[in-house]
Short mmCIF file of C-alpha atoms in Angstrom, two decimals:
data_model
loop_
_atom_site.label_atom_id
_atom_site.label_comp_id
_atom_site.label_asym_id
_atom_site.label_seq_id
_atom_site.Cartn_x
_atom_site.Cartn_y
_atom_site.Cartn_z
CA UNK A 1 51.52 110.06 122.98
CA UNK A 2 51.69 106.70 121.26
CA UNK A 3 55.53 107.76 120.16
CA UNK A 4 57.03 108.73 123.10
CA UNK A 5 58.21 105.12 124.86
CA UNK A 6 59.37 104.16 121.42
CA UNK A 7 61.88 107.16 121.44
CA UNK A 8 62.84 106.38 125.03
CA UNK A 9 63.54 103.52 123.87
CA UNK A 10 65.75 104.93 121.10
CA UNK A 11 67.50 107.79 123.16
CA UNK A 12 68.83 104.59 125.86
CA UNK A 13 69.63 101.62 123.14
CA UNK A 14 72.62 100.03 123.46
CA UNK A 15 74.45 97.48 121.66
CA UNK A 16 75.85 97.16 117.92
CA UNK A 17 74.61 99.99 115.47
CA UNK A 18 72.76 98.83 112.74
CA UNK A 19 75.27 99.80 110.21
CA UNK A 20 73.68 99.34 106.66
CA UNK A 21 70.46 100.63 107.94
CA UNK A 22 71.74 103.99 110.03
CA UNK A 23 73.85 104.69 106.13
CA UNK A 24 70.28 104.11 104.27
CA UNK A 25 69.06 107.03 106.45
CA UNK A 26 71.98 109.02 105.81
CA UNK A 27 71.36 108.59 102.05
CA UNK A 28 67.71 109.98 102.75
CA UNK A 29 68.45 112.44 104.69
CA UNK A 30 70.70 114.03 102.06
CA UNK A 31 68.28 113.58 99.10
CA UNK A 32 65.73 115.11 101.12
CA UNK A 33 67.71 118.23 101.75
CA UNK A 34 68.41 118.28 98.22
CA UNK A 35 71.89 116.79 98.52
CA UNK A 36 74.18 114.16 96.45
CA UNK A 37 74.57 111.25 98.90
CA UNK A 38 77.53 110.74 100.21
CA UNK A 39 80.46 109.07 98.56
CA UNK A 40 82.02 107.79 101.84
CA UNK A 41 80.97 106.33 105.63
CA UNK A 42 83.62 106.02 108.07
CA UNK A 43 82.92 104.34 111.15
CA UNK A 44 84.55 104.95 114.87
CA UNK A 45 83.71 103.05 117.98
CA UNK A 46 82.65 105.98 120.01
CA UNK A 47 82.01 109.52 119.60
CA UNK A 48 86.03 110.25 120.88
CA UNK A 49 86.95 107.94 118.64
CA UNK A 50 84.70 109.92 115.68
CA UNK A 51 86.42 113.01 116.74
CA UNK A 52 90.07 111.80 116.32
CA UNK A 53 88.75 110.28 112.95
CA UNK A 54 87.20 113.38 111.79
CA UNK A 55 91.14 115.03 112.59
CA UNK A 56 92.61 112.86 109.98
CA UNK A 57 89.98 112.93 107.05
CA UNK A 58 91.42 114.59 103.72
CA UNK A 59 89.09 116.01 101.06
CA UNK A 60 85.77 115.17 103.44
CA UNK A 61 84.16 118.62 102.11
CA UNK A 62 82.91 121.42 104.49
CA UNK A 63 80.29 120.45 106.78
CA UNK A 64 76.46 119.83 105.95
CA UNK A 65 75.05 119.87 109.53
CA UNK A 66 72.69 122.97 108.31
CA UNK A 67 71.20 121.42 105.06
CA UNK A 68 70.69 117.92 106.90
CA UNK A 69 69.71 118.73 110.10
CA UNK A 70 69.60 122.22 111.24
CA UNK A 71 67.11 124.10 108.87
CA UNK A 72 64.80 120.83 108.10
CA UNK A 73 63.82 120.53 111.64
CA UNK A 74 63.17 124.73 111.89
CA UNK A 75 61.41 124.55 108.90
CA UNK A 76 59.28 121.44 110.04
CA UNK A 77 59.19 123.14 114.06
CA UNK A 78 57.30 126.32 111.97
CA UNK A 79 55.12 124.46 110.17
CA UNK A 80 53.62 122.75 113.09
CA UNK A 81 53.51 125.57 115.18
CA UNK A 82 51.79 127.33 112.16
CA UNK A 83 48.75 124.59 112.11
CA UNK A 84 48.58 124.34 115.38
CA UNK A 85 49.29 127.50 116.83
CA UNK A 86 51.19 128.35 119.98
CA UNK A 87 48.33 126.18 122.60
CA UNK A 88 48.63 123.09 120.65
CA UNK A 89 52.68 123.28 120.00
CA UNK A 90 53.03 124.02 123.75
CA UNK A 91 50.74 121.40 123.95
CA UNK A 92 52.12 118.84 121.63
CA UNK A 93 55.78 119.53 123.41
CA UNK A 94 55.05 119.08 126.02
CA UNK A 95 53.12 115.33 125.38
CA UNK A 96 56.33 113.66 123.83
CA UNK A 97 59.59 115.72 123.66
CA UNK A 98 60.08 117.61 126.81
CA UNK A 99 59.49 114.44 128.20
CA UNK A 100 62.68 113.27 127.31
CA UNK A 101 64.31 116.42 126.84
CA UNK A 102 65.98 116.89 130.32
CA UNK A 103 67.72 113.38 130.81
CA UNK A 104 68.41 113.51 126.94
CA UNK A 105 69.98 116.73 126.61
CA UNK A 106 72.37 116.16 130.08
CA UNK A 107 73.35 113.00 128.89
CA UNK A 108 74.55 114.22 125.31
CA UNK A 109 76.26 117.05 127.54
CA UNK A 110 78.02 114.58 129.73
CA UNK A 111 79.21 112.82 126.49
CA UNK A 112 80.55 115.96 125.33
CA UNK A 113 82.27 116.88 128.10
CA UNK A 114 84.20 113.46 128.21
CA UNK A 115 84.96 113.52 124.88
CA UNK A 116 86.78 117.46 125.50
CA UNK A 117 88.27 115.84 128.72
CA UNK A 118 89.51 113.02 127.35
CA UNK A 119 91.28 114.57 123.89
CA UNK A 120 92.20 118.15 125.27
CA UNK A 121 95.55 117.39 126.86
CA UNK A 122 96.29 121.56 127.28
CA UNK A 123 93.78 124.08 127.96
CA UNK A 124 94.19 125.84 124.69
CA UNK A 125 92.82 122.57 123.06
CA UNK A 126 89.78 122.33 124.33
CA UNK A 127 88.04 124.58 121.84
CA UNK A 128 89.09 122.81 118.69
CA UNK A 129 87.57 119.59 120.34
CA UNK A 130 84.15 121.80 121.32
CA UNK A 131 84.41 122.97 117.47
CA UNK A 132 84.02 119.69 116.16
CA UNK A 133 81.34 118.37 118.32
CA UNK A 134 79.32 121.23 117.35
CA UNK A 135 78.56 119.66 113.96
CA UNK A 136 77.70 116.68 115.03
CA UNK A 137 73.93 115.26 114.55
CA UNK A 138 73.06 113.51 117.91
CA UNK A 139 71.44 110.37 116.29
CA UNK A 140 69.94 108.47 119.56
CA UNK A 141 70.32 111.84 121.59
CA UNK A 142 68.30 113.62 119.32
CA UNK A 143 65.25 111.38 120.56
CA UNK A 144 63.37 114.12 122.59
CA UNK A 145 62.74 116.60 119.20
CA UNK A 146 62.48 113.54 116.58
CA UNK A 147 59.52 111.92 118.80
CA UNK A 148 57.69 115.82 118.36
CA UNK A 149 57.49 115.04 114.80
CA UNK A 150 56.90 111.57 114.71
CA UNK A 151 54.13 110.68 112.53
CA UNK A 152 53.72 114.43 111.21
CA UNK A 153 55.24 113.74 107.76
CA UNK A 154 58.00 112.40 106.24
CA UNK A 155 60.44 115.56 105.69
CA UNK A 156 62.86 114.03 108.63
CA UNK A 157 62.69 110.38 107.85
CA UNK A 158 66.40 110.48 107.12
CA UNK A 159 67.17 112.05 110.50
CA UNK A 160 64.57 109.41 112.21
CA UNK A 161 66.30 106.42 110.81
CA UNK A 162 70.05 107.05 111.90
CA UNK A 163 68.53 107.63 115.40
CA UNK A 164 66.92 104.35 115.32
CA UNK A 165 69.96 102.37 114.71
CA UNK A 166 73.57 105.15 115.13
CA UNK A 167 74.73 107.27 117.68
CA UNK A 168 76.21 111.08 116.71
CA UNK A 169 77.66 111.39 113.34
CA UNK A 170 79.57 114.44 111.33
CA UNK A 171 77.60 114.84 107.95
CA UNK A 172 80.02 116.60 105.19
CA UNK A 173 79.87 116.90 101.74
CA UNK A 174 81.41 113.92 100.61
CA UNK A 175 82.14 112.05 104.08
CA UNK A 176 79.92 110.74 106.88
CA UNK A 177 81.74 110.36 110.38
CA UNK A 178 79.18 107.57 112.16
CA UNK A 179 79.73 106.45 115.88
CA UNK A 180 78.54 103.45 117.19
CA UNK A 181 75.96 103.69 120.12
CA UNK A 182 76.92 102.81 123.73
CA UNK A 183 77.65 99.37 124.80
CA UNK A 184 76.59 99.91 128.17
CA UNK A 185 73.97 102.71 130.11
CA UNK A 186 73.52 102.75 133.94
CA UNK A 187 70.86 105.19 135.37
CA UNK A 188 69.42 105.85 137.88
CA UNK A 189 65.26 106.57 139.02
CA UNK A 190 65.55 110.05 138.15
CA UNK A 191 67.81 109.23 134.95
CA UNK A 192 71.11 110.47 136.07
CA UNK A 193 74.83 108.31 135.45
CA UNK A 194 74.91 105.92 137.80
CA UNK A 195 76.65 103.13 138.85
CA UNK A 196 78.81 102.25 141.83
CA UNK A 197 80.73 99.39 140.82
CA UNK A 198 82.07 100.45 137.22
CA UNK A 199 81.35 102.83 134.02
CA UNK A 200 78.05 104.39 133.98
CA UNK A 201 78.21 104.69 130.41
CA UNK A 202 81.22 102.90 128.11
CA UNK A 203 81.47 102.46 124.29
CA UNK A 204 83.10 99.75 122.44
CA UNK A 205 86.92 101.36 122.44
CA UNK A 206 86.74 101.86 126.11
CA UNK A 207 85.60 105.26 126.18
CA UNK A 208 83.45 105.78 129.55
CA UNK A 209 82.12 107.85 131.91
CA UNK A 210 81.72 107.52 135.88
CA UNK A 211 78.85 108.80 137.72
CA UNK A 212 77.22 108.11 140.88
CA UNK A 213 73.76 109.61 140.96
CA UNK A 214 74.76 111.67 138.73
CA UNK A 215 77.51 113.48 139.82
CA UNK A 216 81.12 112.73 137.72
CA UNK A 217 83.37 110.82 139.51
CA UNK A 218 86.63 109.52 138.56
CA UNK A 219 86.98 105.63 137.56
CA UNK A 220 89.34 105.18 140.70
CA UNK A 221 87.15 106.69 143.22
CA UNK A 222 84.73 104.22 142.45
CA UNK A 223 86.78 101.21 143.39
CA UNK A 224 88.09 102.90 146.96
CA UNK A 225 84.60 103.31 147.84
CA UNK A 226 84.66 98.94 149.13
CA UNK A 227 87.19 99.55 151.28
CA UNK A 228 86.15 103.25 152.93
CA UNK A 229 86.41 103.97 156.61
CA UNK A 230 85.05 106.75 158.82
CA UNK A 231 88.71 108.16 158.79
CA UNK A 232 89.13 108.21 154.93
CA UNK A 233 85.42 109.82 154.69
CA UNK A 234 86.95 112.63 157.12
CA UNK A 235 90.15 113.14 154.97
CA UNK A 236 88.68 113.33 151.32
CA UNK A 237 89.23 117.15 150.74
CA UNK A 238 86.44 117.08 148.22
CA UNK A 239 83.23 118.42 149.23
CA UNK A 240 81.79 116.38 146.48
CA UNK A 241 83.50 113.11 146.61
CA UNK A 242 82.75 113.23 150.65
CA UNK A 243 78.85 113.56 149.92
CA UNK A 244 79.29 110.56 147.68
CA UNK A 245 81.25 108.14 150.54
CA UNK A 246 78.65 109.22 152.54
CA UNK A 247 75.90 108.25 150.87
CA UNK A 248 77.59 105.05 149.84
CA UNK A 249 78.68 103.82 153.20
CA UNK A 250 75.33 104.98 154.91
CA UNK A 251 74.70 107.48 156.79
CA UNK A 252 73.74 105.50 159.92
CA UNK A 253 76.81 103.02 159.55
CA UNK A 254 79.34 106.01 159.84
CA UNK A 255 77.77 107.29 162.87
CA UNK A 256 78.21 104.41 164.81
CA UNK A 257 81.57 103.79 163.35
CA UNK A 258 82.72 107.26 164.06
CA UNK A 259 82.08 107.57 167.39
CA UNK A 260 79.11 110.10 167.10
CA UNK A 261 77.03 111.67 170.30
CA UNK A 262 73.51 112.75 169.72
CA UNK A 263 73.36 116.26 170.17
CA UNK A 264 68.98 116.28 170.99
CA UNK A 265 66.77 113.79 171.87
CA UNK A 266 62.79 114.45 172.35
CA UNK A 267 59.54 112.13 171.99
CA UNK A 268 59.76 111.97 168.21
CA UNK A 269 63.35 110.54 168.00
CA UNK A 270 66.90 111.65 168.15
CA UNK A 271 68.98 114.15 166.32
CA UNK A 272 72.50 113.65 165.16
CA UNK A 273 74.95 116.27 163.47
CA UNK A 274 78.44 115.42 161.27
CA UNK A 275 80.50 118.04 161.60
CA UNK A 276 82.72 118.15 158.16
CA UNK A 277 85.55 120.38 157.08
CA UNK A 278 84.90 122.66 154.68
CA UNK A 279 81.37 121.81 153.78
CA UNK A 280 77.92 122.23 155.83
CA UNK A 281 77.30 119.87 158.62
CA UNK A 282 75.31 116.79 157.80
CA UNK A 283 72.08 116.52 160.37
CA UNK A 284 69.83 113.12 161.05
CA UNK A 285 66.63 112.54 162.71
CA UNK A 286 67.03 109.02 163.85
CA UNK A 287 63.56 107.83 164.35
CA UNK A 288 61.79 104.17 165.04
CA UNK A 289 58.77 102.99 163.47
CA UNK A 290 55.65 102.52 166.46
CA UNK A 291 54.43 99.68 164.08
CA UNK A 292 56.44 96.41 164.48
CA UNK A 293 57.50 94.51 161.47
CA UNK A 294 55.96 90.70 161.27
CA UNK A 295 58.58 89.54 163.52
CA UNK A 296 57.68 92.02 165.84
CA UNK A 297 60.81 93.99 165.79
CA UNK A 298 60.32 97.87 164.92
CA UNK A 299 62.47 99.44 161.97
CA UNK A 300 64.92 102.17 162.53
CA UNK A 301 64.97 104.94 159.93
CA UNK A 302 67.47 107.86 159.25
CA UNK A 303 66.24 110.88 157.89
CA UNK A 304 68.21 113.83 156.29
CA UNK A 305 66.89 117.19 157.82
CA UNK A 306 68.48 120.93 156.80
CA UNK A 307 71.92 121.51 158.92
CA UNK A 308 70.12 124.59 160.87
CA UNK A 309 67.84 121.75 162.31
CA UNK A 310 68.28 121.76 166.37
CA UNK A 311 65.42 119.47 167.74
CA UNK A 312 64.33 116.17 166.63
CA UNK A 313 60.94 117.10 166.57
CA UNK A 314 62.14 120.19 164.56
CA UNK A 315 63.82 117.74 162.10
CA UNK A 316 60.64 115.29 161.42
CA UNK A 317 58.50 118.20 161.15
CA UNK A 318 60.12 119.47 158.45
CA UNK A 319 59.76 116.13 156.43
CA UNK A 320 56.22 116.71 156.37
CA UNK A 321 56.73 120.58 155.08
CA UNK A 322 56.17 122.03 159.40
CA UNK A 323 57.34 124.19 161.41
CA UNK A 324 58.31 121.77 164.34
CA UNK A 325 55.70 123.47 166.68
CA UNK A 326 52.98 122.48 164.22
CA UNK A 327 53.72 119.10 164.23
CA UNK A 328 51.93 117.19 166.89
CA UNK A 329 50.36 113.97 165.50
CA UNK A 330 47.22 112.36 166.89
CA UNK A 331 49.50 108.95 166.75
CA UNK A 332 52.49 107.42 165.42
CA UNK A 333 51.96 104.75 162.75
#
């Protein structure tokens, strides 16, 4: 579907919002669901800093989220699935919004829970945080439903047009909470957080998260990981945060550095097995390529294999979906 990169495009902007143009789609958005525009914007620098706004506002109204975004996009969701039935919804879905539905919809949830980490000092907090963010519109993060509609009429211009150029904002009656979109967005193939050397994601006030491949890490963790060792890899108590050195140091490197004996060794390569407290054992097929690189040298490779693995052959059979006495190739390329 001709809409779907521009939306992609959308859900990962970063830089300034496009202030005068995300409040023109406000405006729309509340004439269209038959509402007086708003008689005040207030802008924050994140969507933590939109939250702690939204805490001090006096005489904003009660929330909107329901006229302005809520019931125009089930009314708009029936009417298409009306005309085209339940084929050419499924059908039309699955062409342009559950194609950015799942790294959409986990990102917004990250942001959420950052926002609840960072502002609910006690326990008992948290839900007054998780309160608030419930009315917020996603802007940007709404990308994967807005692109659905793209093109199918004009009822959620409005919506359309903060997306383009906000991130989430708090509609009420008489105020409009805006955020500003990220300044920064590191992913990775599969479209997870990611970054090893900083903030996977940070807004203008210094609100960030801290991912590698996805998984949350915290901002100090990230610069240890320069200086690791074998000994500090054995130490970290986390399962987690362990799988994470690991994979950052290299596998290979923190055999050799630790001191590691093969445990097998057959025609296809050899098998080596971490052994790590508290969490399944990590097992490698070391294996080297039979064709020699142009300077005639042949490439080592390290391949991850199940912890229950205990051949080598066992271990590269399974990377090609065997049983390791099925595996038997006429020759090695």
């Amino acid at each position: 579907m001709q809409y779907v990169d521009s939306w992609r495009a959308v859900a990962a902007a970063t830089g300034a919002a496009d202030r005068a143009a995300a409040e023109d789609g406000v405006r729309l958005a509340y004439r269209t669901a038959g509402l007086a525009e708003p008689e005040e914007f207030v802008w924050a620098d994140s969507p933590k800093a939109a939250v702690e706004a939204l805490e001090k506002l006096v005489d904003a109204g009660r929330s909107v989220r329901d006229e302005v975004r809520t019931r125009p996009w089930a009314q708009e969701r029936r009417r298409m699935y009306d005309e085209l039935g339940p084929a050419g919804w499924s059908a039309l879905w699955s062409a342009t919004g559950a194609q950015l539905w799942e790294t959409t919809a986990a990102l917004a949830e990250r942001i959420r829970a950052g926002v609840v980490a960072a502002l609910a000092q006690r326990p008992e907090d948290e839900t007054a945080v998780r309160l608030v963010l419930l009315d917020a519109v996603l802007g940007q993060h709404d990308a994967a439903w807005l692109a659905a509609f793209d093109g199918r009429g004009d009822r959620l211009d409005g919506l359309a047009e903060v997306a383009r150029h906000a991130g989430w904002w708090w509609p009420y009656e008489r105020t409009v909470v805006l955020s500003e979109r990220p300044e920064a967005l590191h992913r990775d193939e599969a479209g997870r957080l990611d970054r090893g050397d900083g903030a996977a994601l940070s807004y203008p006030d210094g609100f960030a998260l801290y991912a590698w491949r996805g998984m949350p890490v915290p901002a100090e963790f990230l610069a240890e990981l320069a200086a690791l060792t074998p000994e500090r890899i054995r130490n970290e108590e986390n399962a987690e945060l362990r799988r994470v050195m690991l994979e950052f140091y290299g596998y290979d490197r923190y055999l050799a550095e630790s001191g590691a004996e093969p445990v097998h060794r057959d025609e296809t390569g050899i098998l080596w097995r971490i052994a790590l407290q508290g969490d399944e054992d990590v097992v490698m097929v070391e294996v080297v390529n039979s064709t020699p690189e142009p300077d005639g040298t042949h490439r080592t490779y390290w391949l991850r294999v199940p912890p229950t693995t205990r051949t080598a052959k066992a271990g590269v059979a399974w990377t090609f979906g065997l049983q390791g006495e099925a595996y038997a190739p006429l020759r090695q390329t």
